[in-house]
Short mmCIF file of C-alpha atoms and ligand atoms in Angstrom, two decimals:
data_model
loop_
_atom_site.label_atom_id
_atom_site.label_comp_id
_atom_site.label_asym_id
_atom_site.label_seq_id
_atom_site.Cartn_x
_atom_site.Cartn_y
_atom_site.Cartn_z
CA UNK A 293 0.00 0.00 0.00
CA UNK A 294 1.29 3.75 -0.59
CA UNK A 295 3.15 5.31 2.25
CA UNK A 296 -0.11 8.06 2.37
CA UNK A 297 -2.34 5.40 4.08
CA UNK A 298 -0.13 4.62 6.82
CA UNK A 299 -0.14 7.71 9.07
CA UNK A 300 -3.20 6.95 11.37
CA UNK A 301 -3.04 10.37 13.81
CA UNK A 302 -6.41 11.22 12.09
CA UNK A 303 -10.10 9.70 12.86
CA UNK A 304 -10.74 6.36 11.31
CA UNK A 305 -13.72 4.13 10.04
CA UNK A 306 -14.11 0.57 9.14
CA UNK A 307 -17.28 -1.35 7.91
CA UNK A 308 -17.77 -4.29 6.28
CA UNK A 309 -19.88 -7.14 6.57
CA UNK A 310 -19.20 -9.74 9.76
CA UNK A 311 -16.13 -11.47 9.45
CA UNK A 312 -14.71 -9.18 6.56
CA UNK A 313 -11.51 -8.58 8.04
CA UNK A 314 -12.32 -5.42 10.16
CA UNK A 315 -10.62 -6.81 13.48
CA UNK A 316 -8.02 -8.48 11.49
CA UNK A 317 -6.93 -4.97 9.40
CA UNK A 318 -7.15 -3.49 13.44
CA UNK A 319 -4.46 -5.85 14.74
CA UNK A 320 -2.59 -6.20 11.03
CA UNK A 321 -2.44 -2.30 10.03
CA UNK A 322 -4.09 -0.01 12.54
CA UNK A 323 -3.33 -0.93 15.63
CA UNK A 324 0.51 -1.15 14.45
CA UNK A 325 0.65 2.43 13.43
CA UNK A 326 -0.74 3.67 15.31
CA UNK A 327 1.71 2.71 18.14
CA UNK A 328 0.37 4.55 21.56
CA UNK A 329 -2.46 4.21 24.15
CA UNK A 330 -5.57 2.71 22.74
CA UNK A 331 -8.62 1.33 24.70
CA UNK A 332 -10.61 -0.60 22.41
CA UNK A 333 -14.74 -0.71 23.40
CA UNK A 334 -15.32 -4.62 22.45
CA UNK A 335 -18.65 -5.12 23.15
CA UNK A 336 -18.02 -8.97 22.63
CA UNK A 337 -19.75 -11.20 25.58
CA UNK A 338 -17.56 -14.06 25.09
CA UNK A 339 -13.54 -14.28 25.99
CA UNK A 340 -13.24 -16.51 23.38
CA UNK A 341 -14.18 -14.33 20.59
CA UNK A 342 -11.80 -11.92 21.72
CA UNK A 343 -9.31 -10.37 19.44
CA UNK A 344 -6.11 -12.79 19.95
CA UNK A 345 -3.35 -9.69 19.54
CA UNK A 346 -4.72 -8.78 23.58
CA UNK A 347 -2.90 -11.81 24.73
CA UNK A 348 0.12 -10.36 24.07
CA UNK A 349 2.02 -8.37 25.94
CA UNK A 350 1.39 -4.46 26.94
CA UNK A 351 -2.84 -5.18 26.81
CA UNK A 352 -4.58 -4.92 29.59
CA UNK A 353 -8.12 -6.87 29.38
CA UNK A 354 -10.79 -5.62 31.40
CA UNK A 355 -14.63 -6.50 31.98
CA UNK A 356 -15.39 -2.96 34.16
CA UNK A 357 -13.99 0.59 34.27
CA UNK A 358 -12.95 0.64 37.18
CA UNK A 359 -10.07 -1.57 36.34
CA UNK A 360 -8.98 0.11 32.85
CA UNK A 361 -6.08 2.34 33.05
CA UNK A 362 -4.74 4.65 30.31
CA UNK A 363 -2.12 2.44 28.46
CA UNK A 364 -3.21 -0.14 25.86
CA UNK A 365 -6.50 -1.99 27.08
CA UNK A 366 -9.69 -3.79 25.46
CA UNK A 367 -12.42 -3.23 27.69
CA UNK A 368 -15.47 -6.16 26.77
CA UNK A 369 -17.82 -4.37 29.09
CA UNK A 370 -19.96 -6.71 31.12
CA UNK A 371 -22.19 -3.58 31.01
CA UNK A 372 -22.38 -2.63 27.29
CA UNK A 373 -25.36 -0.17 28.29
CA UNK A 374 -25.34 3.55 26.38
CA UNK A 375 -25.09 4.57 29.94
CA UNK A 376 -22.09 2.44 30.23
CA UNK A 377 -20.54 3.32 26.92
CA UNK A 378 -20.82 7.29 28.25
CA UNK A 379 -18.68 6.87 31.17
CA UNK A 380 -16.18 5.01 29.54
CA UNK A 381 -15.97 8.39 26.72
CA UNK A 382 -16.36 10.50 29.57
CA UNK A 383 -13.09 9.27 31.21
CA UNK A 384 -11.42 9.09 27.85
CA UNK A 385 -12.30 12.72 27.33
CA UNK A 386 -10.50 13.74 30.56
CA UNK A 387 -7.34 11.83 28.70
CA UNK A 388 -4.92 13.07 25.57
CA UNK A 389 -2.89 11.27 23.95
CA UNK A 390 -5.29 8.30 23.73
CA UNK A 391 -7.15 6.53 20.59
CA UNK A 392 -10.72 5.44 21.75
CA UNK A 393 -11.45 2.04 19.13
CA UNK A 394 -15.06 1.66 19.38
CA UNK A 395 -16.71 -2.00 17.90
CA UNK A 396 -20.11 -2.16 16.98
CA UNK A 397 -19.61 1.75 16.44
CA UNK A 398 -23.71 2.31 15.08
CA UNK A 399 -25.42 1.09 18.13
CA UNK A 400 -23.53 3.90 20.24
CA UNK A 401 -23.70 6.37 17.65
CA UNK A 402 -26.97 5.94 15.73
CA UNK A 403 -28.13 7.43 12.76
CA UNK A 404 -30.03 10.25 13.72
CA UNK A 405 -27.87 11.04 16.99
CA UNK A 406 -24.83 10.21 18.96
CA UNK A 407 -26.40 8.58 21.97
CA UNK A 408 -23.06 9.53 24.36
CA UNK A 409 -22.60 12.92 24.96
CA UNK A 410 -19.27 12.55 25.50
CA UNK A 411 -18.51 10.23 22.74
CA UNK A 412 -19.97 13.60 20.40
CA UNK A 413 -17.69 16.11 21.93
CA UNK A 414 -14.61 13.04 21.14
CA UNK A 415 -15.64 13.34 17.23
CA UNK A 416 -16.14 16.57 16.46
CA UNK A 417 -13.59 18.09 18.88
CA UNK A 418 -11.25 14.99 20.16
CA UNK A 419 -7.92 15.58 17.60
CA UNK A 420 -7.18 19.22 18.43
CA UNK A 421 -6.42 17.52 22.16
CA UNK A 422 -4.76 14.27 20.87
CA UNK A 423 -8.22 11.94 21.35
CA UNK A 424 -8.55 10.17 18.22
CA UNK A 425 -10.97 7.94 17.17
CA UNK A 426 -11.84 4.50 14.92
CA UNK A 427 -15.18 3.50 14.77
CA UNK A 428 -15.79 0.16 13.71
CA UNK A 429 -19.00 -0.94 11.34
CA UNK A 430 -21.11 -3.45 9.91
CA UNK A 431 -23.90 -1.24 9.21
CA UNK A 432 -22.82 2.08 7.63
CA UNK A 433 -25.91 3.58 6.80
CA UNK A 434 -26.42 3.37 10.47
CA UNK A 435 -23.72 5.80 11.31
CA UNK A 436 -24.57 9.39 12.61
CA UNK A 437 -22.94 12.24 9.76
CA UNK A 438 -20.73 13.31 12.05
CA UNK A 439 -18.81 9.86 12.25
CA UNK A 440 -19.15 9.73 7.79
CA UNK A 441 -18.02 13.60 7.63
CA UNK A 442 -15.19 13.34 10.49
CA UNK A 443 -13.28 10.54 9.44
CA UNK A 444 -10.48 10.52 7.40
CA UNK A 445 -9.40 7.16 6.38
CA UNK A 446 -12.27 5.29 5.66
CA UNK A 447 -11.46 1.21 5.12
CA UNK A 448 -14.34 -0.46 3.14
CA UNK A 449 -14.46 -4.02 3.88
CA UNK A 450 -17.03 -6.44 1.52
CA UNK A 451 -20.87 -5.69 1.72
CA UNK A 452 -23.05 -7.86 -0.30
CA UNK A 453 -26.31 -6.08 -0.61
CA UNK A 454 -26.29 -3.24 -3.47
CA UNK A 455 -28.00 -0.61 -1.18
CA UNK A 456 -24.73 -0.96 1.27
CA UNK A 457 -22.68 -0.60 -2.07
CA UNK A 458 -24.70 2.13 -3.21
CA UNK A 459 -23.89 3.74 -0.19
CA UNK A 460 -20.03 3.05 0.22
CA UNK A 461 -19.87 3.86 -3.99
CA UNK A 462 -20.71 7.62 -3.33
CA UNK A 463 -18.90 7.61 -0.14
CA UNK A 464 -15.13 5.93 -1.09
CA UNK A 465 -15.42 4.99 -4.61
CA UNK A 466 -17.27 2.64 -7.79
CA UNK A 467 -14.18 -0.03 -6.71
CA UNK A 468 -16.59 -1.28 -3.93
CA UNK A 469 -18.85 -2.57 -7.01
CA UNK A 470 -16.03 -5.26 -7.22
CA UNK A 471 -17.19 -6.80 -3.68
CA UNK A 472 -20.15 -8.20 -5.93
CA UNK A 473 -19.66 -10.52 -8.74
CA UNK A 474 -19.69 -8.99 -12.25
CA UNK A 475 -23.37 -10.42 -13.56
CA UNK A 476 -24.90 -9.12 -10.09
CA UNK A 477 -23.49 -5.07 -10.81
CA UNK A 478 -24.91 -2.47 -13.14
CA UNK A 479 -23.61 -2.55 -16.71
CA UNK A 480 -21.54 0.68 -15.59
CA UNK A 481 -19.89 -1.27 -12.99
CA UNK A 482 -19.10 -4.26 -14.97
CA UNK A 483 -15.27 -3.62 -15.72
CA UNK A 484 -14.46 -3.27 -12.37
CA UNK A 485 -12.13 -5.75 -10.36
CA UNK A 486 -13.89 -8.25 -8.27
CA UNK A 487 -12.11 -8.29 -5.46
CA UNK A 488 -10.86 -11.51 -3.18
CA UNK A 489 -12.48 -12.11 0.28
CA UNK A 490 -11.28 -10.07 2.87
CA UNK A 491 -9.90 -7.47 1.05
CA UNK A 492 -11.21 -3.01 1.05
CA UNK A 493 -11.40 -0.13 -0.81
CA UNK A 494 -9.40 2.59 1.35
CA UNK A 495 -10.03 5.97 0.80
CA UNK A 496 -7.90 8.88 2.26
CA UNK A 497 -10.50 11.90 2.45
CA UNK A 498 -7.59 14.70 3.16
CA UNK A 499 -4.98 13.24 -0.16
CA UNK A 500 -8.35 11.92 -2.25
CA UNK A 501 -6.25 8.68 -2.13
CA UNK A 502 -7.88 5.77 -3.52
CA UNK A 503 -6.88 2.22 -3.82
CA UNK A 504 -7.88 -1.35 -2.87
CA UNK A 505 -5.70 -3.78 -1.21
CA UNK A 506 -5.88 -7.02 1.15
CA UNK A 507 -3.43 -7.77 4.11
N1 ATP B 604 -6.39 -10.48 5.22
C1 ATP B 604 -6.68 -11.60 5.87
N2 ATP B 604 -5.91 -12.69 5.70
C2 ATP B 604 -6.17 -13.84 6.35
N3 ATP B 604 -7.20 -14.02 7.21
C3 ATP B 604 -8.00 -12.98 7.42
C4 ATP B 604 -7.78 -11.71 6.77
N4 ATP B 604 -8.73 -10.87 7.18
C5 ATP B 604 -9.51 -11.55 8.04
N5 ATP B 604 -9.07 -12.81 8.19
C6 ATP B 604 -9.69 -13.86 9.04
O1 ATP B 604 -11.09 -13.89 8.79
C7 ATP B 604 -11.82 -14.03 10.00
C8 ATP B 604 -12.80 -12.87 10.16
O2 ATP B 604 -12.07 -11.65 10.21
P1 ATP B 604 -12.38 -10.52 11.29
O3 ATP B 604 -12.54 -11.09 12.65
O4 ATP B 604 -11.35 -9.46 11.11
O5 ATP B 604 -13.79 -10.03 10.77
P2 ATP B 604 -14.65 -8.75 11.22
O6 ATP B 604 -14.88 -7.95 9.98
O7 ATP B 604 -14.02 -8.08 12.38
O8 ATP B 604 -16.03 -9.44 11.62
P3 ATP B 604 -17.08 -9.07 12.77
O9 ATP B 604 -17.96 -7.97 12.20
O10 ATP B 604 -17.85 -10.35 12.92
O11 ATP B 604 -16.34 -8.66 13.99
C9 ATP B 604 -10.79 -14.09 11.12
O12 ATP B 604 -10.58 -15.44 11.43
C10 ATP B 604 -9.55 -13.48 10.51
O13 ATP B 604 -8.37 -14.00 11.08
MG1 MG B 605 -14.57 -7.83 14.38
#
């Protein structure tokens, strides 16, 4: 991949359909170069179906807030209330220096407003004090503006249903046709690569880099 996709100090989104690669590009790409404190909102109920790069060392895994420090930590709340998700942004937003990864990003944020206060003031005003943000998708027609508008590298994982592609087409570019077979795309669409499993369309909203890769 070019060298202008790998400097992650900037707001980040990743959809795709379940078990597109999202996690896997996290741990592979993201999580890498990102480098610093991270505390990843996993709102997973099973340890088993946690992401296996925590096991290693420098995570913390916690189950309640009171435990997480600032460091690297994935927090799979056994609370993963709204009310829950709040104080966990509110304590990030007393933090700098610190990307918040949240899974499962359009049940917190919703479509038509972000349900945590504090996760709000983290998007639209969390860079200027070093709080970044990666908000992790399988719906994105789900996610509030701010999220679409706010992030800057957006990593479009496969979706299968043409209104999702629709959507992603106007958003990062026609390659995301390519997630479909040929015969099931308009004729307009036709030419384009199909792409293998598990592999995006990136699109870098500050350079108006394109390009499609797999890890
Ligand atoms: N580029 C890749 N190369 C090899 N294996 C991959 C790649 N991307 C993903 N996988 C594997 O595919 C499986 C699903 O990937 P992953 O967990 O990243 O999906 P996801 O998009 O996060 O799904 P979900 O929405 O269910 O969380 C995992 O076992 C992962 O290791
Ligand atoms: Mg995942």
């Amino acid at each position: 991949m070019s060298s202008s996709t790998t400097n992650f100090d900037d707001n980040i989104v990743l959809v795709g359909l379940p078990k597109a690669g999202k996690t896997y590009a996290l741990k592979k790409l993201i999580l890498p170069a990102l480098g610093g404190p991270s505390w990843i909102w996993y709102p997973e109920q099973r340890d088993d179906r946690l992401p296996d790069f925590v096991r290693s060392e420098g995570w913390q895994v916690v189950r309640d807030l009171d435990q997480l420090k600032y460091g690297r930590a994935l927090i799979y709340p056994r609370d993963r209330s709204i009310e829950e998700f709040e104080r966990f942004c509110e304590r990030a937003n007393n933090l700098s220096n610190l990307t918040l990864v949240v899974d499962e990003a359009e049940y917190y944020v919703g479509k038509y407003k972000i349900r945590s206060p504090s996760f709000a003031q983290i998007v639209n005003g969390g860079r200027p004090r070093g709080v970044c943000w990666v908000a992790i998708a399988r719906r994105p027609q789900q996610l509030h503006n701010d999220i679409l508008h706010g992030a800057t590298h957006i990593f479009c994982f496969a979706f299968d249903l043409p209104g999702d592609l629709e959507f992603m087409s106007r958003w990062v570019g026609p390659q995301v046709w390519g997630f479909l077979p040929p015969d099931q795309r308009k004729a307009a669409y036709r030419h384009l690569t199909t792409l293998p499993p598990h592999s995006f369309v990136y699109y870098n909203k500050d350079t108006n880099y394109r390009g499609v890769a797999r890890l």
